[in-house]
Short mmCIF file of C-alpha atoms in Angstrom, two decimals:
data_model
loop_
_atom_site.label_atom_id
_atom_site.label_comp_id
_atom_site.label_asym_id
_atom_site.label_seq_id
_atom_site.Cartn_x
_atom_site.Cartn_y
_atom_site.Cartn_z
CA MET A 1 -84.62 19.10 39.74
CA LYS A 2 -84.76 17.34 43.11
CA LYS A 3 -85.29 13.75 41.96
CA GLY A 4 -84.95 11.81 38.73
CA ASN A 5 -82.69 11.97 35.70
CA GLY A 6 -82.79 11.96 31.94
CA LYS A 7 -81.78 14.15 29.02
CA LEU A 8 -82.46 17.81 28.36
CA ARG A 9 -82.93 18.99 24.79
CA ALA A 10 -82.31 22.73 24.43
CA ASN A 11 -80.50 25.15 22.16
CA PHE A 12 -80.11 22.58 19.38
CA SER A 13 -78.27 20.24 21.74
CA GLU A 14 -78.85 17.40 24.20
CA TYR A 15 -77.45 17.23 27.75
CA PRO A 16 -77.75 14.62 30.50
CA PHE A 17 -79.19 15.79 33.82
CA SER A 18 -79.71 14.16 37.20
CA GLN A 19 -81.12 15.02 40.59
CA ASN A 20 -79.89 18.21 42.23
CA SER A 21 -79.57 19.94 38.86
CA LEU A 22 -80.60 23.55 38.23
CA LEU A 23 -81.91 24.32 34.75
CA SER A 24 -82.22 27.94 33.62
CA PHE A 25 -84.11 29.29 30.61
CA SER A 26 -85.08 32.64 29.16
CA PRO A 27 -88.67 33.40 28.06
CA TYR A 28 -89.61 31.52 24.88
CA GLU A 29 -86.50 29.35 24.99
CA PRO A 30 -87.77 25.94 23.78
CA PHE A 31 -86.65 22.90 25.75
CA MET A 32 -87.73 19.31 26.39
CA LEU A 33 -87.07 16.89 29.23
CA ASN A 34 -86.82 13.20 28.35
CA ALA A 35 -86.97 11.41 31.70
CA THR A 36 -85.77 7.87 32.39
CA GLU A 37 -87.62 7.83 35.71
CA PRO A 38 -90.26 9.97 37.49
CA LEU A 39 -89.15 13.55 38.05
CA SER A 40 -89.70 15.76 41.05
CA GLY A 41 -88.72 19.38 41.15
CA LEU A 42 -89.60 23.00 41.60
CA VAL A 43 -89.97 25.95 39.23
CA ILE A 44 -89.16 29.58 39.95
CA ASN A 45 -90.87 31.52 37.20
CA PHE A 46 -90.50 35.29 36.98
CA HIS A 47 -91.46 37.77 34.27
CA PRO A 48 -88.91 40.31 32.97
CA ASP A 49 -91.30 43.06 34.07
CA PHE A 50 -90.77 41.82 37.63
CA PHE A 51 -87.02 41.48 37.35
CA CYS A 52 -85.18 42.01 34.08
CA ILE A 53 -81.79 40.29 33.94
CA HIS A 54 -80.79 42.51 31.00
CA LYS A 55 -81.22 45.67 33.07
CA HIS A 56 -79.70 44.31 36.27
CA HIS A 57 -76.95 42.08 34.89
CA LYS A 58 -74.24 44.01 36.76
CA GLU A 59 -76.03 43.48 40.05
CA VAL A 60 -76.56 39.72 39.81
CA ALA A 61 -74.03 38.66 37.12
CA CYS A 62 -76.41 36.04 35.74
CA HIS A 63 -76.77 37.44 32.20
CA GLY A 64 -74.36 35.41 30.08
CA VAL A 65 -73.93 32.86 32.87
CA LEU A 66 -77.28 31.34 33.84
CA PHE A 67 -79.07 32.90 30.86
CA ASN A 68 -78.17 33.74 27.27
CA ASN A 69 -74.92 31.78 27.23
CA ILE A 70 -74.52 30.21 23.81
CA TYR A 71 -71.33 28.34 24.74
CA ALA A 72 -72.37 26.43 27.87
CA PRO A 73 -75.19 24.02 28.82
CA PRO A 74 -78.18 25.71 30.54
CA LEU A 75 -77.75 23.61 33.67
CA ILE A 76 -75.52 23.23 36.70
CA ASN A 77 -75.10 20.68 39.46
CA ILE A 78 -76.09 21.78 42.95
CA ASP A 79 -73.45 20.59 45.38
CA LYS A 80 -74.14 19.74 49.02
CA GLY A 81 -72.65 23.00 50.24
CA THR A 82 -74.98 25.09 48.08
CA GLU A 83 -78.08 22.91 48.38
CA GLY A 84 -78.91 24.10 51.90
CA ASN A 85 -78.56 27.77 50.94
CA ILE A 86 -80.80 27.38 47.91
CA GLU A 87 -83.42 25.45 49.89
CA MET A 88 -83.47 28.23 52.48
CA ILE A 89 -83.89 30.99 49.85
CA ILE A 90 -86.71 29.07 48.13
CA SER A 91 -88.42 28.52 51.46
CA GLN A 92 -88.32 32.26 52.21
CA ILE A 93 -89.78 33.05 48.78
CA GLN A 94 -92.61 30.57 49.32
CA ILE A 95 -93.42 31.98 52.75
CA GLU A 96 -93.43 35.55 51.44
CA LEU A 97 -95.72 34.66 48.51
CA GLN A 98 -98.32 33.13 50.83
CA LYS A 99 -98.95 36.29 52.82
CA PRO A 100 -98.79 39.68 51.10
CA ALA A 101 -97.37 42.31 53.41
CA LEU A 102 -95.55 45.63 53.50
CA ALA A 103 -92.69 45.86 50.96
CA GLN A 104 -93.39 42.37 49.63
CA TYR A 105 -92.11 43.25 46.16
CA GLU A 106 -88.80 44.58 47.51
CA LEU A 107 -88.28 41.51 49.69
CA LEU A 108 -89.04 39.08 46.86
CA ILE A 109 -86.62 40.92 44.58
CA SER A 110 -83.94 40.61 47.26
CA TYR A 111 -84.49 36.87 47.66
CA LEU A 112 -84.46 36.40 43.88
CA LYS A 113 -81.22 38.34 43.56
CA ILE A 114 -79.57 36.20 46.25
CA PHE A 115 -80.79 33.05 44.49
CA LEU A 116 -79.45 34.19 41.10
CA ILE A 117 -76.10 35.33 42.51
CA THR A 118 -75.65 32.03 44.39
CA ALA A 119 -76.45 30.00 41.26
CA SER A 120 -74.25 32.20 39.04
CA ARG A 121 -71.28 31.82 41.37
CA LEU A 122 -71.67 28.06 41.40
CA LYS A 123 -71.93 27.80 37.62
CA THR A 124 -68.90 30.05 37.17
CA GLU A 125 -66.90 27.83 39.53
CA GLN A 126 -68.02 24.66 37.77
CA GLN A 127 -67.13 26.07 34.36
CA ALA A 128 -63.68 27.03 35.61
CA ASP A 129 -63.16 23.55 37.09
CA ALA A 130 -64.32 21.88 33.89
CA GLN A 131 -61.76 23.83 31.88
CA LYS A 132 -58.96 22.48 34.11
CA VAL A 133 -59.90 18.80 33.88
CA THR A 134 -57.42 17.88 31.18
CA ALA A 135 -55.21 19.67 28.68
CA GLU A 136 -56.65 17.50 25.91
CA ASN A 137 -60.08 19.02 26.39
CA GLU A 138 -58.97 22.61 26.63
CA GLU A 139 -60.81 24.96 24.32
CA PRO A 140 -58.68 25.48 21.20
CA PHE A 141 -57.36 28.98 20.68
CA ILE A 142 -59.26 29.15 17.38
CA LEU A 143 -62.56 28.85 19.29
CA GLN A 144 -61.59 31.67 21.61
CA ASN A 145 -61.05 33.80 18.51
CA LEU A 146 -64.36 32.56 17.10
CA LYS A 147 -66.24 33.77 20.17
CA ASN A 148 -64.62 37.19 19.84
CA TYR A 149 -65.46 37.35 16.14
CA ILE A 150 -69.10 36.36 16.69
CA GLU A 151 -69.47 39.00 19.40
CA THR A 152 -67.93 41.64 17.14
CA HIS A 153 -69.58 40.76 13.81
CA TYR A 154 -72.89 38.99 14.49
CA LYS A 155 -74.86 42.01 13.27
CA THR A 156 -73.20 41.98 9.85
CA LYS A 157 -71.96 38.42 9.26
CA HIS A 158 -74.54 35.66 9.49
CA THR A 159 -73.04 32.63 7.74
CA ALA A 160 -70.65 29.92 8.86
CA SER A 161 -68.39 30.60 5.89
CA ASP A 162 -67.95 34.23 7.01
CA TYR A 163 -66.32 33.16 10.26
CA ALA A 164 -64.46 30.25 8.74
CA ASP A 165 -62.84 32.65 6.25
CA MET A 166 -61.78 35.00 9.05
CA LEU A 167 -60.15 32.08 10.86
CA SER A 168 -58.62 30.52 7.73
CA ILE A 169 -60.36 27.19 8.25
CA THR A 170 -63.07 25.34 6.36
CA PRO A 171 -66.66 25.69 7.63
CA LYS A 172 -66.85 21.90 8.02
CA ALA A 173 -63.73 21.74 10.21
CA LEU A 174 -64.83 24.70 12.32
CA THR A 175 -68.29 23.22 12.83
CA LYS A 176 -66.68 19.95 13.93
CA LEU A 177 -64.82 21.87 16.65
CA THR A 178 -67.91 23.74 17.84
CA LYS A 179 -69.90 20.50 18.05
CA VAL A 180 -67.19 18.85 20.15
CA HIS A 181 -66.73 21.74 22.58
CA TYR A 182 -70.15 23.46 22.56
CA HIS A 183 -72.44 20.65 21.31
CA LYS A 184 -73.71 23.05 18.63
CA THR A 185 -73.04 23.82 15.00
CA LEU A 186 -71.41 27.08 14.01
CA THR A 187 -74.69 28.19 12.44
CA ASP A 188 -76.47 27.52 15.76
CA LEU A 189 -74.00 29.73 17.63
CA ILE A 190 -74.43 32.60 15.21
CA SER A 191 -78.23 32.30 15.23
CA GLU A 192 -78.44 32.18 19.03
CA ARG A 193 -76.31 35.30 19.41
CA ILE A 194 -78.55 37.20 16.98
CA ILE A 195 -81.68 35.99 18.81
CA ILE A 196 -80.32 37.11 22.19
CA GLU A 197 -79.81 40.64 20.88
CA ALA A 198 -83.17 40.64 19.09
CA LYS A 199 -84.95 39.68 22.32
CA ARG A 200 -83.08 42.38 24.23
CA GLU A 201 -84.09 45.02 21.68
CA LEU A 202 -87.71 43.84 21.60
CA TYR A 203 -87.94 43.97 25.37
CA LEU A 204 -85.91 47.02 26.30
CA THR A 205 -86.67 49.42 23.45
CA ASN A 206 -89.65 50.73 21.54
CA LYS A 207 -87.94 50.40 18.14
CA ASN A 208 -90.17 48.89 15.49
CA ILE A 209 -89.37 45.42 14.21
CA LYS A 210 -88.16 46.68 10.84
CA GLU A 211 -85.61 48.91 12.59
CA ILE A 212 -84.40 46.08 14.83
CA ALA A 213 -84.10 43.77 11.82
CA TYR A 214 -82.04 46.36 9.94
CA GLU A 215 -79.68 46.91 12.89
CA LEU A 216 -79.12 43.15 13.04
CA GLY A 217 -78.21 43.01 9.36
CA TYR A 218 -81.56 42.04 7.83
CA ASN A 219 -82.90 44.30 5.10
CA ASP A 220 -86.02 42.17 4.79
CA GLU A 221 -88.21 42.52 7.89
CA TYR A 222 -90.26 39.45 6.95
CA TYR A 223 -87.19 37.25 6.49
CA PHE A 224 -86.00 38.35 9.92
CA SER A 225 -89.42 37.56 11.43
CA ARG A 226 -89.33 34.05 9.94
CA PHE A 227 -85.79 33.58 11.26
CA PHE A 228 -86.84 34.73 14.75
CA LYS A 229 -89.89 32.46 14.81
CA LYS A 230 -87.88 29.46 13.60
CA ASN A 231 -85.52 29.86 16.55
CA THR A 232 -88.01 30.85 19.28
CA GLU A 233 -91.31 29.37 18.06
CA VAL A 234 -93.02 32.79 18.30
CA SER A 235 -92.99 35.88 16.09
CA PRO A 236 -91.12 39.05 17.15
CA GLN A 237 -94.44 40.84 17.54
CA LEU A 238 -95.91 38.14 19.79
CA TYR A 239 -92.71 38.06 21.83
CA ARG A 240 -92.94 41.80 22.38
CA GLU A 241 -96.66 41.73 23.20
CA THR A 242 -96.31 38.82 25.61
CA ILE A 243 -93.06 39.67 27.35
CA GLY A 244 -93.65 43.40 27.21
CA PHE A 245 -91.21 46.26 27.53
CA ASP A 246 -90.93 49.41 29.64
CA LYS A 247 -91.56 52.29 27.24
CA ALA A 248 -91.00 54.92 29.90
CA SER A 249 -87.42 53.85 30.53
CA SER A 250 -86.71 53.53 26.82
CA LEU A 251 -87.64 57.10 25.90
#
């Protein structure tokens, strides 16, 4: 986002944004921009078949940072020191796209990797700085435990009360904490973690939807499909057909 400001609605939450912001979204991640003035920006849009962040997360470190992070806003501020580097990378991508040549795919992948690594580093730094602002706003220890519990049990425990019981706190009190620190309800956090794994399975494997649903703790395939569509606005089958997956590497 090069010019303008407003509010971003995404992942059940609302965040302010301004010029020199970078917004990052996964395929079929609903979002809305409510602008207070005219916007000017640029979109880098790539399909997982071109470069899959799930497969290459160790190379670029953007999975769980720029994308699929249920605890942080999907945006970062581009500082002056990084702005020039990003502009240069984007310029090289644009030049390369205009004139197909030898090893174009490999070169575009390289530029994209540099872009993602640069953005991931910046977001990681900003998150670390934000956590040091004041002791009053430090993430409570109970939320650190909550994140660990969600990561460990999201396939078998799907309700807010499940996690509240494990932490010996009421669901209402725990949700109040998650809304203050993550701008999301506890139910939202659980749902998003399940959806991230469902998308990964739909893209990277050739398991049928019933099997994926069962592995995520849903005995009813149709209930799972309704849950998926409610959170992504598309069915699991349409997601798979549209985004695609590499059967050869899954066998």
